[in-house]
Amino acid sequence: MKADLTQDPDDATRVSWRQVLALAIPALGALLAEPLFVLIDSAVVGHLGPAQLAGLGTAGAALNTLVNVCVFLAYNATAQVSRLIGAGRRKQGLARGIDGLYLAAGLGLLLAVVGALAAGPIVRWLGAGTQAAPYAVTYLRVSSVGLPGMLLVLAATGLLRGLHDMRTPLVVAATAAVVNTLVNWILVYPCGFGIAGSAAGTACVQTAMAVAYGYIVVRACRAEGIAPWPDVRAIRASLSANVALLVRTIGLRVYWLAAVWAAGRLGTDALAANTIAANLWITLALALDALAIAAQALVGHALGAGRIRQTRQVVAQMTRWGLWSGVITGVGLAALSPVLAGAFTSDQTVARVLTPVLIVAALFQPAAGVVFVLDGVLIGAGDAVFLAWASLACTAVFLGLLAALFAAHGDLTRLWIAVGVFTLARLACLGFRARGTAWMRVGAPAER
C-alpha cells in the first residue's frame, strides 16, 4: 500500500552508520570479487594479443547481457525477502527466495543453450572484426556452460542479502576469485588452451560457487523447518511480476551493447581499449553498488515495517555516501590511468587510446555513485515500473548521442563522453523520483 506520510512510527529506530557499514563493507568485498573474474580474464587474455582481447570484449559483453538481463533474480530476492523480514515473516521470506533459485536454474539452462548455439550470429551482430570474431565465438560457447551456475549465484546472493547476511557472499566470492585466477592462468598458459581455457576456468568456478550456495541455502531451510522445494505457482507469478525489472535491465544492456558495437566500428585497437575501460568501469560501478545493496536491504526492511522517516534517513545518508565514494573512485582512476593501461596490455597503440578514455570515465564517477545508490533505493522499494521507463528514456538519449557521434566521425574518447551523459540522464531521472513520495509503499509484499 502507499505510505501514509502523516504518520512516523519509526522515530525510535534510526539507522546508524554502523548498521550501514555492517551491510555495505561485506557487500563491497563480494561485489569487488565478482568483477575480478572479468578483470582476471582481461589481464590473462590481454597478453595473448589485441585480437584475443578484442574477442574477449565482444564475447564478454554478450555473456554479461545474458546474465544481467536476469539480475532481477538478485534484486527481487533482496527486496522481497527484506520486506517480509521487516514485516516479521522470516519463513515466508526464505520460501520466496527458494522459489527464485529454481527460477534461476531454469533460466540458466535456457540461456546456456542460446549462448552455445547462437554464438556465431551474436558475435557478428555485435560487430566484431574478422580478427577478433573467432576468439569471441570460442569464448562465448565455452562460457555458456557456466550460465546456470552464474544465475544461481545471482539468486542465492539476493536471498542472503535480503536476510542481511552479507558475509557469506563475501567469503564465497573472494574464495572463488582466488581460485579463478589460478585455474585460468594454468589453463591458458601451461596447458596452452588460450582463450578457451580462460572461459572454461571461469565457467567451472561459477558452477562450484552455485554448488556452495545450494548447500548453504539447504542448511538454512533445515534450520527453519522449511522444505527446499519450489512452489510452481509462485515461480510463475514471480516471473510475471518481474517484467518491469527485466525491461529496466534490458534498457541498460542495450545502451552497453550499443557502446561495444560502436567501439567495434572504430577498429580492433579501439575495441580492445574499450574492453579494458568497460571492465574497469563495471568494477568501480559494482564497488559503488555496495551502498546500493545496503540501501536495498535497509529500505525494504524499513518499508516492510512501515517506517517512513527511517526510509528517508536511509536515502539521504546513502546519497551522501554515494557521492563521496564516487569522488574517491574518480580521483583514484584518474591518478592510476597511465599505470592501468600498461597493466592490461603490452600493445602501445591500445594503451595510447585507453588513457584519455579512463580520464573521462573518472570525471563521471561522482555522478555514478549517486545513480547506483538511488537505483538501489527504488529497487528496494519495489518501484520497478518507474525504473523500467527511466531506463528506456535514458537509453534513447544515449542512442541519439551515438548517432551524432558517428555523424561527426568521433573517436573512443567521445564515445565515453556519451556514456557519461547517459549517467547524468539517469541521475536526473532517479533524483527527481526519489524526492517525491510515490515510490513509498509500506508493508509486506502482496501474496501472489
PDB file of C-alpha atoms in Angstrom, residues 2-274:
ATOM      1  CA  LYS A   2       1.027   3.614  -0.410  1.00  0.00           C
ATOM      2  CA  ALA A   3       2.748   5.287   2.514  1.00  0.00           C
ATOM      3  CA  ASP A   4       0.766   7.445   4.924  1.00  0.00           C
ATOM      4  CA  LEU A   5       3.151  10.371   5.198  1.00  0.00           C
ATOM      5  CA  THR A   6       1.236  11.931   8.078  1.00  0.00           C
ATOM      6  CA  GLN A   7       2.472   9.167  10.397  1.00  0.00           C
ATOM      7  CA  ASP A   8       6.001   8.383  11.531  1.00  0.00           C
ATOM      8  CA  PRO A   9       6.046   5.187  13.597  1.00  0.00           C
ATOM      9  CA  ASP A  10       9.806   4.907  13.363  1.00  0.00           C
ATOM     10  CA  ASP A  11      11.195   7.821  15.410  1.00  0.00           C
ATOM     11  CA  ALA A  12      12.960   5.449  17.824  1.00  0.00           C
ATOM     12  CA  THR A  13      14.518   3.241  15.204  1.00  0.00           C
ATOM     13  CA  ARG A  14      17.008   5.348  13.292  1.00  0.00           C
ATOM     14  CA  VAL A  15      19.634   3.645  11.148  1.00  0.00           C
ATOM     15  CA  SER A  16      23.169   4.217  12.431  1.00  0.00           C
ATOM     16  CA  TRP A  17      26.275   4.451  10.300  1.00  0.00           C
ATOM     17  CA  ARG A  18      27.476   1.235  11.968  1.00  0.00           C
ATOM     18  CA  GLN A  19      24.430  -0.608  10.604  1.00  0.00           C
ATOM     19  CA  VAL A  20      25.116   0.751   7.143  1.00  0.00           C
ATOM     20  CA  LEU A  21      28.786  -0.230   7.243  1.00  0.00           C
ATOM     21  CA  ALA A  22      27.932  -3.691   8.599  1.00  0.00           C
ATOM     22  CA  LEU A  23      25.969  -4.279   5.398  1.00  0.00           C
ATOM     23  CA  ALA A  24      27.997  -2.224   2.923  1.00  0.00           C
ATOM     24  CA  ILE A  25      31.544  -3.399   3.722  1.00  0.00           C
ATOM     25  CA  PRO A  26      30.917  -7.148   3.251  1.00  0.00           C
ATOM     26  CA  ALA A  27      28.775  -6.326   0.205  1.00  0.00           C
ATOM     27  CA  LEU A  28      31.670  -4.263  -1.160  1.00  0.00           C
ATOM     28  CA  GLY A  29      34.025  -7.204  -0.797  1.00  0.00           C
ATOM     29  CA  ALA A  30      31.628  -9.563  -2.561  1.00  0.00           C
ATOM     30  CA  LEU A  31      30.894  -7.078  -5.340  1.00  0.00           C
ATOM     31  CA  LEU A  32      34.592  -6.427  -5.931  1.00  0.00           C
ATOM     32  CA  ALA A  33      35.321 -10.150  -6.005  1.00  0.00           C
ATOM     33  CA  GLU A  34      32.739 -10.813  -8.713  1.00  0.00           C
ATOM     34  CA  PRO A  35      34.122  -8.391 -11.359  1.00  0.00           C
ATOM     35  CA  LEU A  36      37.581  -9.702 -10.592  1.00  0.00           C
ATOM     36  CA  PHE A  37      36.537 -12.679 -12.702  1.00  0.00           C
ATOM     37  CA  VAL A  38      36.270 -10.334 -15.680  1.00  0.00           C
ATOM     38  CA  LEU A  39      39.398  -8.368 -14.851  1.00  0.00           C
ATOM     39  CA  ILE A  40      41.369 -11.579 -14.370  1.00  0.00           C
ATOM     40  CA  ASP A  41      40.216 -12.777 -17.787  1.00  0.00           C
ATOM     41  CA  SER A  42      41.201  -9.417 -19.285  1.00  0.00           C
ATOM     42  CA  ALA A  43      44.681  -9.484 -17.726  1.00  0.00           C
ATOM     43  CA  VAL A  44      45.347 -13.113 -18.676  1.00  0.00           C
ATOM     44  CA  VAL A  45      43.916 -12.926 -22.194  1.00  0.00           C
ATOM     45  CA  GLY A  46      45.224  -9.406 -22.853  1.00  0.00           C
ATOM     46  CA  HIS A  47      48.800 -10.651 -23.083  1.00  0.00           C
ATOM     47  CA  LEU A  48      47.830 -13.155 -25.771  1.00  0.00           C
ATOM     48  CA  GLY A  49      47.329 -10.219 -28.182  1.00  0.00           C
ATOM     49  CA  PRO A  50      44.926  -7.408 -29.197  1.00  0.00           C
ATOM     50  CA  ALA A  51      42.724  -9.734 -31.294  1.00  0.00           C
ATOM     51  CA  GLN A  52      42.165 -12.096 -28.361  1.00  0.00           C
ATOM     52  CA  LEU A  53      41.451  -9.167 -26.031  1.00  0.00           C
ATOM     53  CA  ALA A  54      39.012  -7.643 -28.514  1.00  0.00           C
ATOM     54  CA  GLY A  55      37.324 -11.041 -28.867  1.00  0.00           C
ATOM     55  CA  LEU A  56      37.015 -11.271 -25.097  1.00  0.00           C
ATOM     56  CA  GLY A  57      35.407  -7.815 -25.071  1.00  0.00           C
ATOM     57  CA  THR A  58      32.742  -8.796 -27.580  1.00  0.00           C
ATOM     58  CA  ALA A  59      32.031 -12.199 -26.019  1.00  0.00           C
ATOM     59  CA  GLY A  60      32.102 -10.726 -22.527  1.00  0.00           C
ATOM     60  CA  ALA A  61      29.520  -8.120 -23.493  1.00  0.00           C
ATOM     61  CA  ALA A  62      27.232 -10.830 -24.887  1.00  0.00           C
ATOM     62  CA  LEU A  63      27.729 -13.098 -21.875  1.00  0.00           C
ATOM     63  CA  ASN A  64      27.156 -10.271 -19.408  1.00  0.00           C
ATOM     64  CA  THR A  65      23.985  -9.380 -21.262  1.00  0.00           C
ATOM     65  CA  LEU A  66      22.648 -12.919 -20.974  1.00  0.00           C
ATOM     66  CA  VAL A  67      23.384 -12.841 -17.239  1.00  0.00           C
ATOM     67  CA  ASN A  68      22.436  -9.250 -16.451  1.00  0.00           C
ATOM     68  CA  VAL A  69      19.011  -9.394 -18.064  1.00  0.00           C
ATOM     69  CA  CYS A  70      18.335 -11.837 -15.216  1.00  0.00           C
ATOM     70  CA  VAL A  71      19.767  -9.609 -12.479  1.00  0.00           C
ATOM     71  CA  PHE A  72      16.190  -9.229 -11.242  1.00  0.00           C
ATOM     72  CA  LEU A  73      16.775 -12.645  -9.646  1.00  0.00           C
ATOM     73  CA  ALA A  74      19.064 -10.936  -7.125  1.00  0.00           C
ATOM     74  CA  TYR A  75      17.300  -7.582  -6.895  1.00  0.00           C
ATOM     75  CA  ASN A  76      13.828  -9.017  -6.461  1.00  0.00           C
ATOM     76  CA  ALA A  77      15.008 -11.551  -3.864  1.00  0.00           C
ATOM     77  CA  THR A  78      16.663  -8.831  -1.785  1.00  0.00           C
ATOM     78  CA  ALA A  79      13.636  -6.531  -1.924  1.00  0.00           C
ATOM     79  CA  GLN A  80      11.015  -9.237  -1.327  1.00  0.00           C
ATOM     80  CA  VAL A  81      12.877 -11.115   1.409  1.00  0.00           C
ATOM     81  CA  SER A  82      13.900  -7.963   3.295  1.00  0.00           C
ATOM     82  CA  ARG A  83      10.294  -6.670   3.215  1.00  0.00           C
ATOM     83  CA  LEU A  84       8.983  -9.953   4.598  1.00  0.00           C
ATOM     84  CA  ILE A  85      11.668  -9.969   7.277  1.00  0.00           C
ATOM     85  CA  GLY A  86      10.727  -6.395   8.201  1.00  0.00           C
ATOM     86  CA  ALA A  87       7.091  -7.483   8.489  1.00  0.00           C
ATOM     87  CA  GLY A  88       8.109 -10.343  10.823  1.00  0.00           C
ATOM     88  CA  ARG A  89       7.578 -13.180   8.307  1.00  0.00           C
ATOM     89  CA  ARG A  90      11.008 -14.839   8.094  1.00  0.00           C
ATOM     90  CA  LYS A  91       9.874 -18.286   6.926  1.00  0.00           C
ATOM     91  CA  GLN A  92       7.851 -16.801   4.082  1.00  0.00           C
ATOM     92  CA  GLY A  93      10.828 -14.680   3.096  1.00  0.00           C
ATOM     93  CA  LEU A  94      13.092 -17.726   2.905  1.00  0.00           C
ATOM     94  CA  ALA A  95      10.485 -19.663   0.904  1.00  0.00           C
ATOM     95  CA  ARG A  96      10.232 -16.764  -1.572  1.00  0.00           C
ATOM     96  CA  GLY A  97      13.997 -16.906  -2.027  1.00  0.00           C
ATOM     97  CA  ILE A  98      13.902 -20.677  -2.661  1.00  0.00           C
ATOM     98  CA  ASP A  99      11.418 -20.155  -5.498  1.00  0.00           C
ATOM     99  CA  GLY A 100      13.888 -17.704  -7.019  1.00  0.00           C
ATOM    100  CA  LEU A 101      16.640 -20.326  -7.033  1.00  0.00           C
ATOM    101  CA  TYR A 102      14.553 -22.751  -9.067  1.00  0.00           C
ATOM    102  CA  LEU A 103      13.599 -19.970 -11.472  1.00  0.00           C
ATOM    103  CA  ALA A 104      17.312 -19.134 -11.849  1.00  0.00           C
ATOM    104  CA  ALA A 105      18.199 -22.749 -12.643  1.00  0.00           C
ATOM    105  CA  GLY A 106      15.568 -22.978 -15.369  1.00  0.00           C
ATOM    106  CA  LEU A 107      16.521 -19.686 -16.979  1.00  0.00           C
ATOM    107  CA  GLY A 108      20.206 -20.594 -16.782  1.00  0.00           C
ATOM    108  CA  LEU A 109      19.718 -23.819 -18.708  1.00  0.00           C
ATOM    109  CA  LEU A 110      17.711 -21.998 -21.369  1.00  0.00           C
ATOM    110  CA  LEU A 111      20.324 -19.264 -21.805  1.00  0.00           C
ATOM    111  CA  ALA A 112      23.144 -21.818 -21.900  1.00  0.00           C
ATOM    112  CA  VAL A 113      21.536 -23.410 -24.957  1.00  0.00           C
ATOM    113  CA  VAL A 114      21.053 -19.986 -26.573  1.00  0.00           C
ATOM    114  CA  GLY A 115      24.655 -18.958 -25.923  1.00  0.00           C
ATOM    115  CA  ALA A 116      26.139 -22.186 -27.254  1.00  0.00           C
ATOM    116  CA  LEU A 117      24.026 -22.473 -30.405  1.00  0.00           C
ATOM    117  CA  ALA A 118      23.833 -18.790 -31.349  1.00  0.00           C
ATOM    118  CA  ALA A 119      27.408 -17.722 -30.514  1.00  0.00           C
ATOM    119  CA  GLY A 120      28.317 -17.056 -34.156  1.00  0.00           C
ATOM    120  CA  PRO A 121      25.322 -14.844 -35.025  1.00  0.00           C
ATOM    121  CA  ILE A 122      25.589 -12.986 -31.695  1.00  0.00           C
ATOM    122  CA  VAL A 123      29.250 -12.134 -32.289  1.00  0.00           C
ATOM    123  CA  ARG A 124      28.558 -10.999 -35.861  1.00  0.00           C
ATOM    124  CA  TRP A 125      25.644  -8.843 -34.689  1.00  0.00           C
ATOM    125  CA  LEU A 126      27.903  -7.141 -32.133  1.00  0.00           C
ATOM    126  CA  GLY A 127      30.230  -6.138 -34.947  1.00  0.00           C
ATOM    127  CA  ALA A 128      33.435  -7.975 -34.021  1.00  0.00           C
ATOM    128  CA  GLY A 129      36.096  -7.684 -36.715  1.00  0.00           C
ATOM    129  CA  THR A 130      37.461 -10.607 -38.691  1.00  0.00           C
ATOM    130  CA  GLN A 131      40.490 -10.912 -36.407  1.00  0.00           C
ATOM    131  CA  ALA A 132      38.542 -10.868 -33.132  1.00  0.00           C
ATOM    132  CA  ALA A 133      35.430 -12.847 -34.172  1.00  0.00           C
ATOM    133  CA  PRO A 134      36.858 -16.413 -33.920  1.00  0.00           C
ATOM    134  CA  TYR A 135      38.129 -15.768 -30.407  1.00  0.00           C
ATOM    135  CA  ALA A 136      34.816 -14.198 -29.389  1.00  0.00           C
ATOM    136  CA  VAL A 137      32.830 -17.213 -30.647  1.00  0.00           C
ATOM    137  CA  THR A 138      35.101 -19.641 -28.800  1.00  0.00           C
ATOM    138  CA  TYR A 139      34.884 -17.732 -25.527  1.00  0.00           C
ATOM    139  CA  LEU A 140      31.098 -17.351 -25.688  1.00  0.00           C
ATOM    140  CA  ARG A 141      30.432 -21.016 -26.491  1.00  0.00           C
ATOM    141  CA  VAL A 142      32.643 -22.365 -23.730  1.00  0.00           C
ATOM    142  CA  SER A 143      31.442 -19.827 -21.152  1.00  0.00           C
ATOM    143  CA  SER A 144      27.788 -20.658 -21.816  1.00  0.00           C
ATOM    144  CA  VAL A 145      28.257 -23.906 -19.895  1.00  0.00           C
ATOM    145  CA  GLY A 146      28.572 -21.832 -16.727  1.00  0.00           C
ATOM    146  CA  LEU A 147      25.365 -19.807 -17.206  1.00  0.00           C
ATOM    147  CA  PRO A 148      23.150 -21.952 -14.912  1.00  0.00           C
ATOM    148  CA  GLY A 149      25.719 -21.560 -12.146  1.00  0.00           C
ATOM    149  CA  MET A 150      26.004 -17.812 -12.748  1.00  0.00           C
ATOM    150  CA  LEU A 151      22.234 -17.282 -12.411  1.00  0.00           C
ATOM    151  CA  LEU A 152      22.013 -19.488  -9.327  1.00  0.00           C
ATOM    152  CA  VAL A 153      24.745 -17.365  -7.750  1.00  0.00           C
ATOM    153  CA  LEU A 154      22.687 -14.241  -8.510  1.00  0.00           C
ATOM    154  CA  ALA A 155      19.522 -15.631  -6.918  1.00  0.00           C
ATOM    155  CA  ALA A 156      21.279 -17.060  -3.849  1.00  0.00           C
ATOM    156  CA  THR A 157      23.186 -13.829  -3.263  1.00  0.00           C
ATOM    157  CA  GLY A 158      19.943 -11.839  -3.416  1.00  0.00           C
ATOM    158  CA  LEU A 159      18.314 -14.183  -0.918  1.00  0.00           C
ATOM    159  CA  LEU A 160      21.161 -13.867   1.574  1.00  0.00           C
ATOM    160  CA  ARG A 161      21.252 -10.072   1.195  1.00  0.00           C
ATOM    161  CA  GLY A 162      17.552  -9.961   1.970  1.00  0.00           C
ATOM    162  CA  LEU A 163      18.338 -11.856   5.182  1.00  0.00           C
ATOM    163  CA  HIS A 164      21.018  -9.179   5.861  1.00  0.00           C
ATOM    164  CA  ASP A 165      23.731 -11.840   5.536  1.00  0.00           C
ATOM    165  CA  MET A 166      26.434 -10.054   3.552  1.00  0.00           C
ATOM    166  CA  ARG A 167      29.315 -12.063   4.998  1.00  0.00           C
ATOM    167  CA  THR A 168      28.573 -15.375   3.273  1.00  0.00           C
ATOM    168  CA  PRO A 169      28.549 -13.917  -0.278  1.00  0.00           C
ATOM    169  CA  LEU A 170      31.825 -12.158   0.558  1.00  0.00           C
ATOM    170  CA  VAL A 171      33.547 -15.401   1.625  1.00  0.00           C
ATOM    171  CA  VAL A 172      32.242 -17.374  -1.359  1.00  0.00           C
ATOM    172  CA  ALA A 173      33.062 -14.688  -3.936  1.00  0.00           C
ATOM    173  CA  ALA A 174      36.532 -13.922  -2.557  1.00  0.00           C
ATOM    174  CA  THR A 175      37.490 -17.585  -2.458  1.00  0.00           C
ATOM    175  CA  ALA A 176      36.192 -18.089  -5.989  1.00  0.00           C
ATOM    176  CA  ALA A 177      38.154 -15.096  -7.302  1.00  0.00           C
ATOM    177  CA  VAL A 178      41.429 -16.513  -5.978  1.00  0.00           C
ATOM    178  CA  VAL A 179      40.700 -19.968  -7.386  1.00  0.00           C
ATOM    179  CA  ASN A 180      39.647 -18.446 -10.713  1.00  0.00           C
ATOM    180  CA  THR A 181      42.980 -16.646 -11.056  1.00  0.00           C
ATOM    181  CA  LEU A 182      44.975 -19.825 -10.611  1.00  0.00           C
ATOM    182  CA  VAL A 183      42.755 -22.017 -12.773  1.00  0.00           C
ATOM    183  CA  ASN A 184      42.601 -19.544 -15.671  1.00  0.00           C
ATOM    184  CA  TRP A 185      46.352 -18.954 -15.776  1.00  0.00           C
ATOM    185  CA  ILE A 186      47.069 -22.694 -15.720  1.00  0.00           C
ATOM    186  CA  LEU A 187      44.565 -23.464 -18.485  1.00  0.00           C
ATOM    187  CA  VAL A 188      45.633 -20.553 -20.716  1.00  0.00           C
ATOM    188  CA  TYR A 189      49.430 -20.797 -20.493  1.00  0.00           C
ATOM    189  CA  PRO A 190      50.884 -24.066 -19.125  1.00  0.00           C
ATOM    190  CA  CYS A 191      48.058 -26.111 -20.675  1.00  0.00           C
ATOM    191  CA  GLY A 192      48.081 -23.977 -23.843  1.00  0.00           C
ATOM    192  CA  PHE A 193      44.289 -23.737 -24.268  1.00  0.00           C
ATOM    193  CA  GLY A 194      44.385 -19.987 -24.943  1.00  0.00           C
ATOM    194  CA  ILE A 195      41.163 -18.012 -24.676  1.00  0.00           C
ATOM    195  CA  ALA A 196      39.109 -21.230 -24.405  1.00  0.00           C
ATOM    196  CA  GLY A 197      40.999 -22.088 -21.220  1.00  0.00           C
ATOM    197  CA  SER A 198      40.062 -18.760 -19.663  1.00  0.00           C
ATOM    198  CA  ALA A 199      36.388 -19.323 -20.489  1.00  0.00           C
ATOM    199  CA  ALA A 200      36.422 -22.905 -19.177  1.00  0.00           C
ATOM    200  CA  GLY A 201      38.088 -21.908 -15.919  1.00  0.00           C
ATOM    201  CA  THR A 202      35.559 -19.192 -15.187  1.00  0.00           C
ATOM    202  CA  ALA A 203      32.602 -21.463 -16.040  1.00  0.00           C
ATOM    203  CA  CYS A 204      33.866 -24.197 -13.712  1.00  0.00           C
ATOM    204  CA  VAL A 205      34.433 -21.802 -10.821  1.00  0.00           C
ATOM    205  CA  GLN A 206      30.968 -20.225 -11.218  1.00  0.00           C
ATOM    206  CA  THR A 207      29.403 -23.697 -11.146  1.00  0.00           C
ATOM    207  CA  ALA A 208      31.333 -24.534  -7.975  1.00  0.00           C
ATOM    208  CA  MET A 209      30.031 -21.306  -6.402  1.00  0.00           C
ATOM    209  CA  ALA A 210      26.453 -22.359  -7.199  1.00  0.00           C
ATOM    210  CA  VAL A 211      27.012 -25.726  -5.501  1.00  0.00           C
ATOM    211  CA  ALA A 212      28.362 -23.970  -2.400  1.00  0.00           C
ATOM    212  CA  TYR A 213      25.363 -21.637  -2.237  1.00  0.00           C
ATOM    213  CA  GLY A 214      22.998 -24.575  -2.691  1.00  0.00           C
ATOM    214  CA  TYR A 215      24.479 -26.267   0.373  1.00  0.00           C
ATOM    215  CA  ILE A 216      24.195 -23.056   2.411  1.00  0.00           C
ATOM    216  CA  VAL A 217      20.547 -22.468   1.471  1.00  0.00           C
ATOM    217  CA  VAL A 218      19.516 -26.083   2.153  1.00  0.00           C
ATOM    218  CA  ARG A 219      21.102 -25.846   5.586  1.00  0.00           C
ATOM    219  CA  ALA A 220      19.179 -22.619   6.277  1.00  0.00           C
ATOM    220  CA  CYS A 221      15.930 -24.315   5.229  1.00  0.00           C
ATOM    221  CA  ARG A 222      16.525 -27.156   7.644  1.00  0.00           C
ATOM    222  CA  ALA A 223      17.169 -24.696  10.471  1.00  0.00           C
ATOM    223  CA  GLU A 224      13.813 -23.005   9.793  1.00  0.00           C
ATOM    224  CA  GLY A 225      11.935 -26.268   9.217  1.00  0.00           C
ATOM    225  CA  ILE A 226      11.203 -25.445   5.554  1.00  0.00           C
ATOM    226  CA  ALA A 227      11.284 -27.995   2.751  1.00  0.00           C
ATOM    227  CA  PRO A 228      13.636 -26.727  -0.034  1.00  0.00           C
ATOM    228  CA  TRP A 229      11.139 -27.435  -2.804  1.00  0.00           C
ATOM    229  CA  PRO A 230       9.644 -24.947  -5.243  1.00  0.00           C
ATOM    230  CA  ASP A 231       6.125 -23.579  -5.415  1.00  0.00           C
ATOM    231  CA  VAL A 232       5.444 -23.710  -9.165  1.00  0.00           C
ATOM    232  CA  ARG A 233       2.597 -21.205  -8.953  1.00  0.00           C
ATOM    233  CA  ALA A 234       4.785 -18.756  -7.020  1.00  0.00           C
ATOM    234  CA  ILE A 235       7.583 -19.146  -9.584  1.00  0.00           C
ATOM    235  CA  ARG A 236       5.250 -18.274 -12.456  1.00  0.00           C
ATOM    236  CA  ALA A 237       3.884 -15.304 -10.529  1.00  0.00           C
ATOM    237  CA  SER A 238       7.410 -14.143  -9.675  1.00  0.00           C
ATOM    238  CA  LEU A 239       8.455 -14.269 -13.322  1.00  0.00           C
ATOM    239  CA  SER A 240       5.458 -12.242 -14.471  1.00  0.00           C
ATOM    240  CA  ALA A 241       5.846  -9.735 -11.628  1.00  0.00           C
ATOM    241  CA  ASN A 242       9.463  -9.079 -12.616  1.00  0.00           C
ATOM    242  CA  VAL A 243       8.727  -7.972 -16.164  1.00  0.00           C
ATOM    243  CA  ALA A 244       9.320  -4.331 -15.231  1.00  0.00           C
ATOM    244  CA  LEU A 245      12.731  -5.071 -13.698  1.00  0.00           C
ATOM    245  CA  LEU A 246      13.545  -7.124 -16.787  1.00  0.00           C
ATOM    246  CA  VAL A 247      12.664  -4.181 -19.037  1.00  0.00           C
ATOM    247  CA  ARG A 248      14.819  -1.889 -16.887  1.00  0.00           C
ATOM    248  CA  THR A 249      17.786  -4.198 -17.250  1.00  0.00           C
ATOM    249  CA  ILE A 250      17.268  -4.711 -20.977  1.00  0.00           C
ATOM    250  CA  GLY A 251      17.323  -0.940 -21.462  1.00  0.00           C
ATOM    251  CA  LEU A 252      20.632  -0.693 -19.622  1.00  0.00           C
ATOM    252  CA  ARG A 253      22.110  -3.586 -21.590  1.00  0.00           C
ATOM    253  CA  VAL A 254      21.015  -2.106 -24.922  1.00  0.00           C
ATOM    254  CA  TYR A 255      23.000   1.019 -24.088  1.00  0.00           C
ATOM    255  CA  TRP A 256      26.058  -1.018 -23.102  1.00  0.00           C
ATOM    256  CA  LEU A 257      25.889  -3.293 -26.147  1.00  0.00           C
ATOM    257  CA  ALA A 258      25.468  -0.266 -28.390  1.00  0.00           C
ATOM    258  CA  ALA A 259      28.677   1.143 -26.899  1.00  0.00           C
ATOM    259  CA  VAL A 260      30.515  -2.127 -27.608  1.00  0.00           C
ATOM    260  CA  TRP A 261      29.152  -2.171 -31.153  1.00  0.00           C
ATOM    261  CA  ALA A 262      30.279   1.427 -31.672  1.00  0.00           C
ATOM    262  CA  ALA A 263      33.759   0.654 -30.326  1.00  0.00           C
ATOM    263  CA  GLY A 264      33.998  -2.289 -32.731  1.00  0.00           C
ATOM    264  CA  ARG A 265      33.224   0.032 -35.633  1.00  0.00           C
ATOM    265  CA  LEU A 266      36.169   2.193 -34.596  1.00  0.00           C
ATOM    266  CA  GLY A 267      38.648  -0.669 -35.139  1.00  0.00           C
ATOM    267  CA  THR A 268      40.332  -3.545 -33.305  1.00  0.00           C
ATOM    268  CA  ASP A 269      42.571  -1.281 -31.200  1.00  0.00           C
ATOM    269  CA  ALA A 270      39.607   0.842 -30.099  1.00  0.00           C
ATOM    270  CA  LEU A 271      37.589  -2.273 -29.247  1.00  0.00           C
ATOM    271  CA  ALA A 272      40.495  -3.691 -27.220  1.00  0.00           C
ATOM    272  CA  ALA A 273      40.859  -0.389 -25.310  1.00  0.00           C
ATOM    273  CA  ASN A 274      37.109  -0.233 -24.783  1.00  0.00           C
TER     274      ASN A 274
END
